[in-house]
């Protein structure tokens, strides 16, 4: 439409209706034009609702929206988004039609995960496992893979984190309103909700489902909050990993057994079941039960069938991190379920035990998943190796390196994690459709060529992104302080400098991630931060699990440093790490710091989000970084090995961290001999982009899952 053509109110109303419909497909969260359109329609409302556009549209009348679209510029943007959306949704020529025709014909991969990290407005994730599931789903859509995700609708989600005046983490659980989220109740032809049941103990527990549309695929969220249920069953799915061990097993029964039943009720017949971590492994028991009871198969035949159709990704390199349930608890919750098919629970107990005859051994969800899958993988090369060693008892006849657990290294969904500024930057210097080239290393080599992008341009981008993060941090600090009526607002105007080397550290506060490692020698840390010629600043964020007092102590310790008068402007603990804060942190930080206790970081993905923004990783040689580091694309802390003693490891790693910061990272950032720019630093940035972006993304990852595990003839 030409900018001078007159738009009628009727036309504007029609366009308004179409863009409101697009808000119900999370495709908009990874399309920069859609994201910017929604934000610009009403920036304050958008930010106040934490980018939840359904809630935003709830506050904007149809009259107002249509009136806004009478503006030719807005109208043009809206029509552009509508056209892109239609094109995306109707695309026939996808990666999958070219490379996985068989899968396209056979029907969907059903991907089960206890959490999905999709967007800041949907708090149904707690950490990396959920983020990975969300990114996997978005790439499945981009690649045209037939795919349906299954999880739970956690009404209160994972908590919102507040830091109290004493530095102690407090948790709040606001209720979300499904009407103000991009959810559709799953209904039958007559518009009635589809309701299914599972037996837990002696009760029938009823549940319904919501659908979330993600581009061309969808996610089904199961919800037990129905009137038929007793109160404790209604509440059972309200919090991510909430409640006690009985809540945990009940959630897992709904997820696994209930998930299969809901897919049945919706008429969906998956070609492959993918278990993202062991939480959903009960789904294999439901498949068994159906085959034995409805199709008259023997249990052995049924097991064979289930194994042929199931793949499993394990994520946890510590034995204690795997769900285990006592025989009593299994008996109590699953007796009724089992006796519909078998004589007694004992007929399935052995499926969750390494030693089937050991009556003392609890039922382990990972063991069940391992036994019932045709393929299992860890999420990095090292994690694959650790997993083979960890589960070697289950394969007594095999040598460790022959144990059938492989690996596929995790990635991130790059367009979803790229800040709008960086997204546009790459559109200008590389290609308007750069996200379509994520699996093409040749394309990303362009970044090493100054004809495409100059040092000056990259350096300017770094300033824009660093400032965006710093302004966000200051606003958050003002809000936090207003809550306690403490400091006047202008106290925070000087927190963090837009010129200083900025280190980001954000992750769950599990102890193995060693958040305060940089402060192991507080005097040395203070010296690094307060050097007037080469200042360094550090921003921390992350939640501790509500029952993890150790993790909360680590937060308190860091808040303590952030409150020291001499560190006040240089160290920040940012409240309530979520996807939005995460996006700002990975884009604004010059250095992304990762210092877990090796080999406990199975992969880690947050560092993969920095490359597209021109950030660099400083990381322990664990998980993905061990494979990605080439000597020129960031820095390693220590070597590709670790001592047996944890104390010794912590000591060595702290020393190595100080060493790499003091002798390499900081001097390189502040070496401005090349006409005021850090030329060597920028060379490293270019190498990081060229080598990391085309490899550590979920398009590459999902393609690998298809080739190795999803296709029938794969092994
Ligand atoms: C990326 C991300 C994670 C996972 O990153 P790790 O490196 O595994 O810690 C967790 N939480 C949020 C909010 C993220 O954005």
PDB file of N, CA and C in Angstrom, residues 19-28 38 53-54 57 85 178-184 211-214:
ATOM      1  N   UNK A  19      -4.109  -9.129  13.194  1.00  0.00           N
ATOM      2  CA  UNK A  19      -2.885  -9.128  14.013  1.00  0.00           C
ATOM      3  C   UNK A  19      -3.167  -9.629  15.427  1.00  0.00           C
ATOM      4  N   UNK A  20      -4.393  -9.430  15.909  1.00  0.00           N
ATOM      5  CA  UNK A  20      -4.721 -10.002  17.223  1.00  0.00           C
ATOM      6  C   UNK A  20      -4.698 -11.532  17.163  1.00  0.00           C
ATOM      7  N   UNK A  21      -5.102 -12.070  16.022  1.00  0.00           N
ATOM      8  CA  UNK A  21      -5.053 -13.530  15.872  1.00  0.00           C
ATOM      9  C   UNK A  21      -3.605 -14.018  15.864  1.00  0.00           C
ATOM     10  N   UNK A  22      -2.723 -13.253  15.254  1.00  0.00           N
ATOM     11  CA  UNK A  22      -1.303 -13.656  15.192  1.00  0.00           C
ATOM     12  C   UNK A  22      -0.686 -13.677  16.591  1.00  0.00           C
ATOM     13  N   UNK A  23      -1.205 -12.829  17.489  1.00  0.00           N
ATOM     14  CA  UNK A  23      -0.690 -12.820  18.865  1.00  0.00           C
ATOM     15  C   UNK A  23      -0.892 -14.178  19.543  1.00  0.00           C
ATOM     16  N   UNK A  24      -1.827 -14.991  19.016  1.00  0.00           N
ATOM     17  CA  UNK A  24      -2.049 -16.331  19.571  1.00  0.00           C
ATOM     18  C   UNK A  24      -1.098 -17.378  19.002  1.00  0.00           C
ATOM     19  N   UNK A  25      -0.183 -16.943  18.185  1.00  0.00           N
ATOM     20  CA  UNK A  25       0.834 -17.881  17.715  1.00  0.00           C
ATOM     21  C   UNK A  25       2.200 -17.320  18.115  1.00  0.00           C
ATOM     22  N   UNK A  26       2.920 -18.066  18.953  1.00  0.00           N
ATOM     23  CA  UNK A  26       4.185 -17.531  19.479  1.00  0.00           C
ATOM     24  C   UNK A  26       5.248 -17.340  18.402  1.00  0.00           C
ATOM     25  N   UNK A  27       4.907 -17.668  17.161  1.00  0.00           N
ATOM     26  CA  UNK A  27       5.771 -17.305  16.030  1.00  0.00           C
ATOM     27  C   UNK A  27       6.212 -15.846  16.130  1.00  0.00           C
ATOM     28  N   UNK A  28       5.311 -15.006  16.624  1.00  0.00           N
ATOM     29  CA  UNK A  28       5.645 -13.574  16.685  1.00  0.00           C
ATOM     30  C   UNK A  28       6.870 -13.310  17.564  1.00  0.00           C
ATOM     31  N   UNK A  38       4.245  -5.203  17.623  1.00  0.00           N
ATOM     32  CA  UNK A  38       3.468  -5.279  18.862  1.00  0.00           C
ATOM     33  C   UNK A  38       3.989  -4.282  19.895  1.00  0.00           C
ATOM     34  N   UNK A  53       1.516 -10.053  24.926  1.00  0.00           N
ATOM     35  CA  UNK A  53       0.682  -9.251  24.025  1.00  0.00           C
ATOM     36  C   UNK A  53      -0.805  -9.595  24.131  1.00  0.00           C
ATOM     37  N   UNK A  54      -1.134 -10.777  24.640  1.00  0.00           N
ATOM     38  CA  UNK A  54      -2.554 -11.078  24.857  1.00  0.00           C
ATOM     39  C   UNK A  54      -3.093 -10.167  25.966  1.00  0.00           C
ATOM     40  N   UNK A  57      -3.390  -6.643  24.525  1.00  0.00           N
ATOM     41  CA  UNK A  57      -4.577  -6.413  23.697  1.00  0.00           C
ATOM     42  C   UNK A  57      -5.849  -6.386  24.542  1.00  0.00           C
ATOM     43  N   UNK A  85       3.597 -13.879   8.073  1.00  0.00           N
ATOM     44  CA  UNK A  85       2.973 -14.967   8.838  1.00  0.00           C
ATOM     45  C   UNK A  85       2.293 -15.973   7.902  1.00  0.00           C
ATOM     46  N   UNK A 178      -5.387 -18.047  32.290  1.00  0.00           N
ATOM     47  CA  UNK A 178      -5.274 -18.618  30.933  1.00  0.00           C
ATOM     48  C   UNK A 178      -5.921 -17.740  29.863  1.00  0.00           C
ATOM     49  N   UNK A 179      -6.902 -16.930  30.258  1.00  0.00           N
ATOM     50  CA  UNK A 179      -7.542 -16.055  29.268  1.00  0.00           C
ATOM     51  C   UNK A 179      -6.622 -14.932  28.830  1.00  0.00           C
ATOM     52  N   UNK A 180      -5.603 -14.659  29.638  1.00  0.00           N
ATOM     53  CA  UNK A 180      -4.662 -13.597  29.255  1.00  0.00           C
ATOM     54  C   UNK A 180      -3.322 -14.168  28.811  1.00  0.00           C
ATOM     55  N   UNK A 181      -3.365 -15.392  28.328  1.00  0.00           N
ATOM     56  CA  UNK A 181      -2.165 -16.018  27.776  1.00  0.00           C
ATOM     57  C   UNK A 181      -2.532 -16.579  26.406  1.00  0.00           C
ATOM     58  N   UNK A 182      -1.540 -16.861  25.573  1.00  0.00           N
ATOM     59  CA  UNK A 182      -1.858 -17.369  24.233  1.00  0.00           C
ATOM     60  C   UNK A 182      -2.264 -18.846  24.265  1.00  0.00           C
ATOM     61  N   UNK A 183      -3.288 -19.161  25.049  1.00  0.00           N
ATOM     62  CA  UNK A 183      -3.721 -20.549  25.229  1.00  0.00           C
ATOM     63  C   UNK A 183      -5.119 -20.734  24.660  1.00  0.00           C
ATOM     64  N   UNK A 184      -5.350 -21.902  24.064  1.00  0.00           N
ATOM     65  CA  UNK A 184      -6.709 -22.255  23.637  1.00  0.00           C
ATOM     66  C   UNK A 184      -7.066 -23.558  24.312  1.00  0.00           C
ATOM     67  N   UNK A 211      -3.876 -25.630  24.315  1.00  0.00           N
ATOM     68  CA  UNK A 211      -2.958 -25.678  23.187  1.00  0.00           C
ATOM     69  C   UNK A 211      -2.254 -24.338  23.043  1.00  0.00           C
ATOM     70  N   UNK A 212      -0.937 -24.390  22.821  1.00  0.00           N
ATOM     71  CA  UNK A 212      -0.178 -23.190  22.452  1.00  0.00           C
ATOM     72  C   UNK A 212       0.315 -23.412  21.035  1.00  0.00           C
ATOM     73  N   UNK A 213       0.083 -22.455  20.161  1.00  0.00           N
ATOM     74  CA  UNK A 213       0.586 -22.560  18.795  1.00  0.00           C
ATOM     75  C   UNK A 213       1.959 -21.939  18.702  1.00  0.00           C
ATOM     76  N   UNK A 214       2.898 -22.696  18.137  1.00  0.00           N
ATOM     77  CA  UNK A 214       4.255 -22.194  17.927  1.00  0.00           C
ATOM     78  C   UNK A 214       4.574 -22.379  16.458  1.00  0.00           C
TER      79      UNK A 214
END
